[in-house]
Tab-separated table of C-alpha atoms in Angstrom:
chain	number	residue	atom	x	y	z
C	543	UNK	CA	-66.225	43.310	28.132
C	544	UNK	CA	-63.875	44.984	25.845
C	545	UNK	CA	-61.619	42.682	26.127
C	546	UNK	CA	-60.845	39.421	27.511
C	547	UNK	CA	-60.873	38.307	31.241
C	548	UNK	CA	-56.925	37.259	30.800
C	549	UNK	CA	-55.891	41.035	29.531
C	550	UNK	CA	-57.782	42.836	32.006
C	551	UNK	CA	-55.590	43.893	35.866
C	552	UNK	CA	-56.875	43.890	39.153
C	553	UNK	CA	-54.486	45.868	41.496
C	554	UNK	CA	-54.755	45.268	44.815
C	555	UNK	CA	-53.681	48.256	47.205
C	556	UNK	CA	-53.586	47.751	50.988
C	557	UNK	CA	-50.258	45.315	50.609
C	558	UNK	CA	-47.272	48.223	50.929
C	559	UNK	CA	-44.192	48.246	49.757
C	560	UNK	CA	-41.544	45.008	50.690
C	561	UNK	CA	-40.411	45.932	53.954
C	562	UNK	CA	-39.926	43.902	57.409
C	563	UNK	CA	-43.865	44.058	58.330
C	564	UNK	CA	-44.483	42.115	55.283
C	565	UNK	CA	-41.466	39.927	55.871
C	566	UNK	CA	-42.991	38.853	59.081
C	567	UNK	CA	-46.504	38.624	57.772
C	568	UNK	CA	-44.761	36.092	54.920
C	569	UNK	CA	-43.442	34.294	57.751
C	570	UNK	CA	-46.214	33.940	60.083
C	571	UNK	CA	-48.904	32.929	56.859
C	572	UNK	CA	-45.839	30.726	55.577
C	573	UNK	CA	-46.216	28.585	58.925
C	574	UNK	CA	-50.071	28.679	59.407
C	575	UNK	CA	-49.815	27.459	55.810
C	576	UNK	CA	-47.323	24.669	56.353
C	577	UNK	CA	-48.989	23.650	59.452
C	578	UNK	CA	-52.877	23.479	57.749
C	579	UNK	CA	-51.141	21.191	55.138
C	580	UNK	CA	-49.493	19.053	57.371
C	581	UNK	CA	-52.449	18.669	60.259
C	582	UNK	CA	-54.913	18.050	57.478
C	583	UNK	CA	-52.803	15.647	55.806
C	584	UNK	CA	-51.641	13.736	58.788
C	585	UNK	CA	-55.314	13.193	59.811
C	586	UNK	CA	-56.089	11.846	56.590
C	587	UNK	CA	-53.449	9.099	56.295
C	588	UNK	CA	-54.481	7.898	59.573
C	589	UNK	CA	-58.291	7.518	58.326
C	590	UNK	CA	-56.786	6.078	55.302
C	591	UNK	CA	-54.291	3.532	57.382
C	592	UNK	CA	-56.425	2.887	60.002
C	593	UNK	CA	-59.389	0.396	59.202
C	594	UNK	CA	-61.664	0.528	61.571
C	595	UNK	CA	-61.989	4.425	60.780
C	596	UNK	CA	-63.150	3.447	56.988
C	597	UNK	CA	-66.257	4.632	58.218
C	598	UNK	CA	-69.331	7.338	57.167
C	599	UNK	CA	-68.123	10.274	59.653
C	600	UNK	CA	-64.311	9.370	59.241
C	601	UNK	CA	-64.937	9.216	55.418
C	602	UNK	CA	-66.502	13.104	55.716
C	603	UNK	CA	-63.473	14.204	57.901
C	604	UNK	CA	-61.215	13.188	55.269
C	605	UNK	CA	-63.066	15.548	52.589
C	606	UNK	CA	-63.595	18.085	55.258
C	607	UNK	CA	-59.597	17.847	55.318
C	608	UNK	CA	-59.503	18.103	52.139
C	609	UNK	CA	-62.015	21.097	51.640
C	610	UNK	CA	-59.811	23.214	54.257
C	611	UNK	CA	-56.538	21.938	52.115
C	612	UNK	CA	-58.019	23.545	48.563
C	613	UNK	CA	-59.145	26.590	50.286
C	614	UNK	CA	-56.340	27.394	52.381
C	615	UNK	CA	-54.444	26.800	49.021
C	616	UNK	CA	-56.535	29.253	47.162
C	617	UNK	CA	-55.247	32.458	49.207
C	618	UNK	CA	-52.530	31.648	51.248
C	619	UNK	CA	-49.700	31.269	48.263
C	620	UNK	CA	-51.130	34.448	46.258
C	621	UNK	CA	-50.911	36.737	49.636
C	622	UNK	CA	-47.257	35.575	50.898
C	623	UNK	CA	-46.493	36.103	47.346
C	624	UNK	CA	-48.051	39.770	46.780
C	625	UNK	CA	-46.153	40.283	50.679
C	626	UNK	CA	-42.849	40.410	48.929
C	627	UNK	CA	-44.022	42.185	45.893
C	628	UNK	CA	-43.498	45.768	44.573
C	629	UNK	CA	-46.502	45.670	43.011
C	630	UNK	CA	-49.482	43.719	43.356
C	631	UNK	CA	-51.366	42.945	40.504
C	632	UNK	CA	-53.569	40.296	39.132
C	633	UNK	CA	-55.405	38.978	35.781
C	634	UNK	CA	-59.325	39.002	36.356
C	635	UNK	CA	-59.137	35.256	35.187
C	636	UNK	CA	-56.526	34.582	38.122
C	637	UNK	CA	-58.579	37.301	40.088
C	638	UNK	CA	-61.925	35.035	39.345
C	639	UNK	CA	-60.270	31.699	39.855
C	640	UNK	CA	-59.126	32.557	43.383
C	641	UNK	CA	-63.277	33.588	43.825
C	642	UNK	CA	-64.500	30.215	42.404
C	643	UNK	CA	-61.732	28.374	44.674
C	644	UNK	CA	-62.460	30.298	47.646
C	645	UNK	CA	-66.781	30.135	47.344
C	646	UNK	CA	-66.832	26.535	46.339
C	647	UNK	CA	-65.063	25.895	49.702
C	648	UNK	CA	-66.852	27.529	51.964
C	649	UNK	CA	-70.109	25.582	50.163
C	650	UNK	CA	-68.125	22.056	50.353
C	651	UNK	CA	-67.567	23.215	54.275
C	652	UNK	CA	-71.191	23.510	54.949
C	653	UNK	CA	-72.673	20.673	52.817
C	654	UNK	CA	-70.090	18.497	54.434
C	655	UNK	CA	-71.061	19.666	57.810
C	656	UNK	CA	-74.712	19.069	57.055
C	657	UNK	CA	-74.027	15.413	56.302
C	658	UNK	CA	-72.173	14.963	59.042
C	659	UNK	CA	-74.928	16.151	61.436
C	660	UNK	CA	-77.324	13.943	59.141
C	661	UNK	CA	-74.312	11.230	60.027
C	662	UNK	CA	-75.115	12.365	63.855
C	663	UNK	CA	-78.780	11.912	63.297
C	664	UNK	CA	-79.076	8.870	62.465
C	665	UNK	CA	-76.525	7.622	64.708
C	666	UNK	CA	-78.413	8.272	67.514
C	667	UNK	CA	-81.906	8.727	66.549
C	668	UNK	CA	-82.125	5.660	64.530
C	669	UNK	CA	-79.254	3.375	65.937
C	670	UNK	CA	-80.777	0.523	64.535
C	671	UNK	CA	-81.077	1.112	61.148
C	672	UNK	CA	-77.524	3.104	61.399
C	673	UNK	CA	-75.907	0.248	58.671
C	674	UNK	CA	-78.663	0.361	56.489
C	675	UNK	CA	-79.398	4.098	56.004
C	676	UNK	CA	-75.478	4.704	55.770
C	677	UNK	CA	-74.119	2.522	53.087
C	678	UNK	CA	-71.311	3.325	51.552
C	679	UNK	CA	-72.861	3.317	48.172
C	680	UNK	CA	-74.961	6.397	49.642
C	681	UNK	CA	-72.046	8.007	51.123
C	682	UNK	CA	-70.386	8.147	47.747
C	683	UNK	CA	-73.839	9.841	45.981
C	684	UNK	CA	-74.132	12.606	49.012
C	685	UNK	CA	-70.452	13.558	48.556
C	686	UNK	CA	-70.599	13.817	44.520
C	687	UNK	CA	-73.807	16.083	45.049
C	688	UNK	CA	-71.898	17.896	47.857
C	689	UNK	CA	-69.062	18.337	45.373
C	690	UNK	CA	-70.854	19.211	42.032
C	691	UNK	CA	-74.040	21.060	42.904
C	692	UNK	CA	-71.329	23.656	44.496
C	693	UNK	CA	-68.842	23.221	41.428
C	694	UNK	CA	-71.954	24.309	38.868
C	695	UNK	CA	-73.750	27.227	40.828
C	696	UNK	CA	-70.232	29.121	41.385
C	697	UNK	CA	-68.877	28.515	38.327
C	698	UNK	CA	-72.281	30.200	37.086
C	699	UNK	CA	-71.624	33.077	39.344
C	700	UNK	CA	-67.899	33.352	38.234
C	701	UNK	CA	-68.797	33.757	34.551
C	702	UNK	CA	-71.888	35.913	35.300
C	703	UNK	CA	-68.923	38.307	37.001
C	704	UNK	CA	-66.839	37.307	33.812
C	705	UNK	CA	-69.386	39.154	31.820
C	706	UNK	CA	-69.373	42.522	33.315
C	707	UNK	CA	-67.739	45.370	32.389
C	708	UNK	CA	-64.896	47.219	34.399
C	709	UNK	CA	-64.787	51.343	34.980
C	710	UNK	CA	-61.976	50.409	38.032
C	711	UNK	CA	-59.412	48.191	38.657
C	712	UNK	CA	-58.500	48.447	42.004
C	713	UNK	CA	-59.496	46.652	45.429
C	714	UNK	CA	-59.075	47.790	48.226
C	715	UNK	CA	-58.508	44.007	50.138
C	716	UNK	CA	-55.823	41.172	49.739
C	717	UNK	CA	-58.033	39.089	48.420
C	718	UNK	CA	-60.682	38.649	45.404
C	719	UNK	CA	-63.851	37.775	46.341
C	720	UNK	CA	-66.889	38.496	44.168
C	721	UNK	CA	-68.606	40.933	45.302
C	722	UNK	CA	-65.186	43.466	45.312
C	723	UNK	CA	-65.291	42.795	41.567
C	724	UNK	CA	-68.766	43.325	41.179
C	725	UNK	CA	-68.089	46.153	42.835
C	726	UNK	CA	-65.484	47.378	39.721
C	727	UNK	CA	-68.387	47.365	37.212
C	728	UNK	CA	-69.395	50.308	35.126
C	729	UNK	CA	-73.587	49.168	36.758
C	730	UNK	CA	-75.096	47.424	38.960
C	731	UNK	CA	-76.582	43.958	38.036
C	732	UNK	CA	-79.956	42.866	39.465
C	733	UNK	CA	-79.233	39.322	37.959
C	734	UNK	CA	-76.254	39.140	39.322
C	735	UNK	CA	-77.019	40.098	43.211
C	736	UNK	CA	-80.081	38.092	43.113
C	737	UNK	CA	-78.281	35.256	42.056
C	738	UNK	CA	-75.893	35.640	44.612
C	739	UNK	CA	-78.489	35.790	47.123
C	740	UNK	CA	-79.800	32.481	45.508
C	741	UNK	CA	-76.299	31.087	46.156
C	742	UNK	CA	-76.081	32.148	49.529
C	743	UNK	CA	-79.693	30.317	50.536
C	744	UNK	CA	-78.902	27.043	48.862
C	745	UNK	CA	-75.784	26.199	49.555
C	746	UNK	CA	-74.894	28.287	53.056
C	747	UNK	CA	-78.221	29.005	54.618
C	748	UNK	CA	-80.028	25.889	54.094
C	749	UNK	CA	-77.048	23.241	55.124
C	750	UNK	CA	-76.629	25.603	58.076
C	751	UNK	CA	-80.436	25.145	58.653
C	752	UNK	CA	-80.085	21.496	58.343
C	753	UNK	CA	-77.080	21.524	60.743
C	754	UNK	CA	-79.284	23.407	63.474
C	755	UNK	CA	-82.326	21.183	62.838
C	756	UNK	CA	-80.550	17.841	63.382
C	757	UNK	CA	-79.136	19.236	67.042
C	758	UNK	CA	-82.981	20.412	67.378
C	759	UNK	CA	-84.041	16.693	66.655
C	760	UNK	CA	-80.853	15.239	68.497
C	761	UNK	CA	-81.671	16.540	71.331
C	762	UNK	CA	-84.881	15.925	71.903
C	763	UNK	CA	-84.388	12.154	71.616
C	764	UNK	CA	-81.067	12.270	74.147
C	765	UNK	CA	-83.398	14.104	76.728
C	766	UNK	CA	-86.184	11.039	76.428
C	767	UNK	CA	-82.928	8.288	77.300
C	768	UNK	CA	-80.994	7.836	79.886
C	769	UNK	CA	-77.752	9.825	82.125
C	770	UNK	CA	-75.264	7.376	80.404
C	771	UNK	CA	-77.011	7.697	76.730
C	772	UNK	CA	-76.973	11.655	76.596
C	773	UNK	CA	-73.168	11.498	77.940
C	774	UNK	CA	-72.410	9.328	74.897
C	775	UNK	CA	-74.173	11.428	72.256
C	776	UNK	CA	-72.746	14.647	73.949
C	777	UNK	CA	-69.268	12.959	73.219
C	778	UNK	CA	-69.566	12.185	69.922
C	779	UNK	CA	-71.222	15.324	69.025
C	780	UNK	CA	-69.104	18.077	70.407
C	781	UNK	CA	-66.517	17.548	67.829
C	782	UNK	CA	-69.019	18.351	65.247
C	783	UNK	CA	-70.654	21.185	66.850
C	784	UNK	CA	-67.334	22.842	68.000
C	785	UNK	CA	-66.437	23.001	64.411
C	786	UNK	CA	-69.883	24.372	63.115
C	787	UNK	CA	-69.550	27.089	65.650
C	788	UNK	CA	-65.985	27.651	64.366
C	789	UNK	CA	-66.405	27.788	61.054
C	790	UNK	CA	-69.877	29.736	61.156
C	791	UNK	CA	-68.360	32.720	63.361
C	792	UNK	CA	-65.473	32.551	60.817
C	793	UNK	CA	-68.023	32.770	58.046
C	794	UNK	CA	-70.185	35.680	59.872
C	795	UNK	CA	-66.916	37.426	59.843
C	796	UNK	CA	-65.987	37.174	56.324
C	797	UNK	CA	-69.129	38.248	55.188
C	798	UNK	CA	-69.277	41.602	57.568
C	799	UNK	CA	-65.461	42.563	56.002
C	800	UNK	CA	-66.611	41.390	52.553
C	801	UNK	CA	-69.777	43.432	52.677
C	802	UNK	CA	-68.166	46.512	54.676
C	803	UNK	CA	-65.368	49.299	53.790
C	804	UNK	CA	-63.351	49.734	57.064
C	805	UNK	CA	-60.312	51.374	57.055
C	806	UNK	CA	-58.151	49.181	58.944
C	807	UNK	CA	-54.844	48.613	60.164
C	808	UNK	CA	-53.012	45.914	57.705
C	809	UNK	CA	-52.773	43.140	60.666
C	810	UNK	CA	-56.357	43.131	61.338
C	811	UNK	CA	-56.895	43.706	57.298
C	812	UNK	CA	-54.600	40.388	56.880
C	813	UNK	CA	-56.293	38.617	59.133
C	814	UNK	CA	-59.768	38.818	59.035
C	815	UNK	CA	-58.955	38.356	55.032
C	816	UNK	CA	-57.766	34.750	56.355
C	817	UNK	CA	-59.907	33.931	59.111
C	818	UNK	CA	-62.412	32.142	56.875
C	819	UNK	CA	-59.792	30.132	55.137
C	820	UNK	CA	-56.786	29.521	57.471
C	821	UNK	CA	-58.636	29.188	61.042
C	822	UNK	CA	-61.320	27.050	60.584
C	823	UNK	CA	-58.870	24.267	58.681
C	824	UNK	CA	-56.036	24.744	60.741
C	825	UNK	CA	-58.551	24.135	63.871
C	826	UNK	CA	-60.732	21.450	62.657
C	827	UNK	CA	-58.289	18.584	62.812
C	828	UNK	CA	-57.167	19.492	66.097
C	829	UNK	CA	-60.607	19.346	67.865
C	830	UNK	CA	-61.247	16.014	65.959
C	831	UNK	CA	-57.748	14.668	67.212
C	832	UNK	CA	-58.434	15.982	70.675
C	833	UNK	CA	-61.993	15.439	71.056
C	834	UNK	CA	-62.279	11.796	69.312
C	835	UNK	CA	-61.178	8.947	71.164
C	836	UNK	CA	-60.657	6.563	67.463
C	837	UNK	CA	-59.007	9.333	66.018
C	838	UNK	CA	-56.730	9.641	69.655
C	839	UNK	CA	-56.030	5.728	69.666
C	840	UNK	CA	-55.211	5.417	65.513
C	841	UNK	CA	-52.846	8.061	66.084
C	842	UNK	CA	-50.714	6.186	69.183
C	843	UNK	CA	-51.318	3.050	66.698
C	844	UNK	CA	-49.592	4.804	63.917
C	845	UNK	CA	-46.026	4.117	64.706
C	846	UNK	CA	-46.675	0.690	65.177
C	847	UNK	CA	-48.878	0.200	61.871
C	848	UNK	CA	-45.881	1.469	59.824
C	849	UNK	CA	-43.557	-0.469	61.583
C	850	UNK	CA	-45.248	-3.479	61.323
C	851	UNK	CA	-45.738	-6.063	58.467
C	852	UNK	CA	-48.906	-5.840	56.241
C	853	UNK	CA	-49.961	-8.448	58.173
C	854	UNK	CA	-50.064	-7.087	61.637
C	855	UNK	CA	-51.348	-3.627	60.341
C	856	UNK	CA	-55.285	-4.090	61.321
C	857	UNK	CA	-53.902	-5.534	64.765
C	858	UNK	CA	-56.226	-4.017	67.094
C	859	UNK	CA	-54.762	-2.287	70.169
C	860	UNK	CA	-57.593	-3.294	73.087
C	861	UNK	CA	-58.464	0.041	74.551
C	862	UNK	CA	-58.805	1.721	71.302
C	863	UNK	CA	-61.646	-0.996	70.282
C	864	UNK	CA	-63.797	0.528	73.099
C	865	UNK	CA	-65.192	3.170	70.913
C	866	UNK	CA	-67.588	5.619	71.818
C	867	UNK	CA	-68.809	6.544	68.563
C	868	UNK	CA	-71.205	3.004	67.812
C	869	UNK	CA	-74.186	3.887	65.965
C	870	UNK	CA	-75.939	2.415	68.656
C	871	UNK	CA	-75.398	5.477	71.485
C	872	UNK	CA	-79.319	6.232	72.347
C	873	UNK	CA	-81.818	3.114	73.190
């Protein structure tokens, strides 16, 4: 490029003037926003708190809270601030940091997904050796290779995009994703789209994959057991597979507007430009809080924990012990 990534503009031109659409847009993102922050964080102080969560799938929920916290983050401040903006404009380096932010979640969102159905797997394929297979030393090791594999391969994307030269400087979206810049270069880049495609195989396709095959394999074993055993894996499974449906129709969607140029009207622009990154997170949590009996019974518990002395804070509450996700669901 002719010149740096921090001198070149990226105007984005579906946002409009200020006016009172875009007030109420600011409004309505401004409380999605506020309430993806403080679902996600609530359900990770009661993991934290709670003790007898400080366990494999609880200890992916909290990073899947997480993941939905950093990507929500990565949009949802730039649009309500473009929203009240005359003019919307952006550096390609802020332009390319909102891309990196916004792929690496989606990949964390997947890979943690695909260890949590791994999580499910063993759980009720291999009760037995549940303990030994899920250590927390192995936890820690899946969840630094679900974080940095991610981390390298789009930050090798980003700078491959870096690279290219500019002949336009417009988008036509609210958002930057890659293949919109990509789309701003002077030629087209074999390297570049292949690599992409790489991307997409590794670190969306296969976890998906993995996702589909432990159901596949989950299955199978609940229909060999008994009425009471497939009840119990159904239960502590639907939470999982609700969200994998969730976020993988949010996904499919993002990808169709991403790939498409539809002229559309700017409240179906704004928010199929946010499904991918304010639905899923503002959902997840909910389905876990409704759907998960622990999660259910930490949460009445959580008055009572602060309240408490340090002392009385692992006190358990007697119905809440009865927990229906044991690693030991499928004889």
């Amino acid at each position: 490029m002719n010149n740096s990534v921090s001198t070149v503009t990226v105007i984005f031109t579906v946002y409009g003037p200020p006016g009172p659409y875009n007030l109420a847009f600011f409004i309505f993102i401004f409380v999605l926003y506020m309430s993806i922050l403080c679902i996600n964080l609530f359900l990770v102080l009661v993991i934290y708190i709670e003790s007898s969560l400080h366990r494999p799938m609880y200890i992916l929920l909290v990073n899947l809270a997480i993941s939905g916290v950093i990507g929500s983050s990565s949009v949802c401040p730039t649009i309500m601030k473009y929203l009240l903006m005359e003019k919307q404009e952006r550096s390609l380096e802020g332009c390319l940091t909102q891309v990196f932010f916004s792929n690496v979640y989606g990949c964390w969102v997947y890979c943690i997904l695909a260890l949590m159905a791994y999580d499910r797997y063993v759980s009720i394929c291999k009760p037995l050796q549940y303990h030994s297979i899920m250590t927390p030393t192995k936890v820690k090791l899946l969840l630094a290779v679900v974080y940095l594999i991610p981390c390298s391969f789009v930050a090798v994307q980003v700078y491959l995009t870096s690279r290219i030269q500019l002949c336009k400087h417009t988008i036509d979206k609210l958002l930057c994703d890659n293949l919109a810049v990509v789309n701003l270069s002077c030629e087209k880049s074999t390297f570049i789209n292949v690599y992409g495609l790489f991307l997409l195989f590794c670190l969306i396709i296969l976890p998906f994959l993995l996702v589909v095959l432990s159901y596949i394999h989950i299955l199978m074993v609940s229909l060999k057991t008994s009425k009471e055993s497939q009840k119990k894996a159904l239960g502590t499974c639907t939470p999982h597979l609700v969200t994998f449906i969730n976020f993988s129709v949010a996904t499919l969607f993002g990808a169709i507007y991403n790939r498409l140029s539809l002229s559309l009207p700017r409240a179906v622009n704004i928010f199929i430009s946010m499904n991918f990154v304010v639905i899923p997170p503002l959902l997840h949590p909910i389905i876990y809080g409704i759907k998960t009996q622990q999660i259910r019974c930490s949460i009445y518990k959580l008055p009572w924990i602060l309240w408490t002395s340090k002392s009385h804070i692992h006190t358990p509450v007697l119905s809440c012990l009865l927990l229906e996700d044991s690693p030991q669901l499928v004889h």
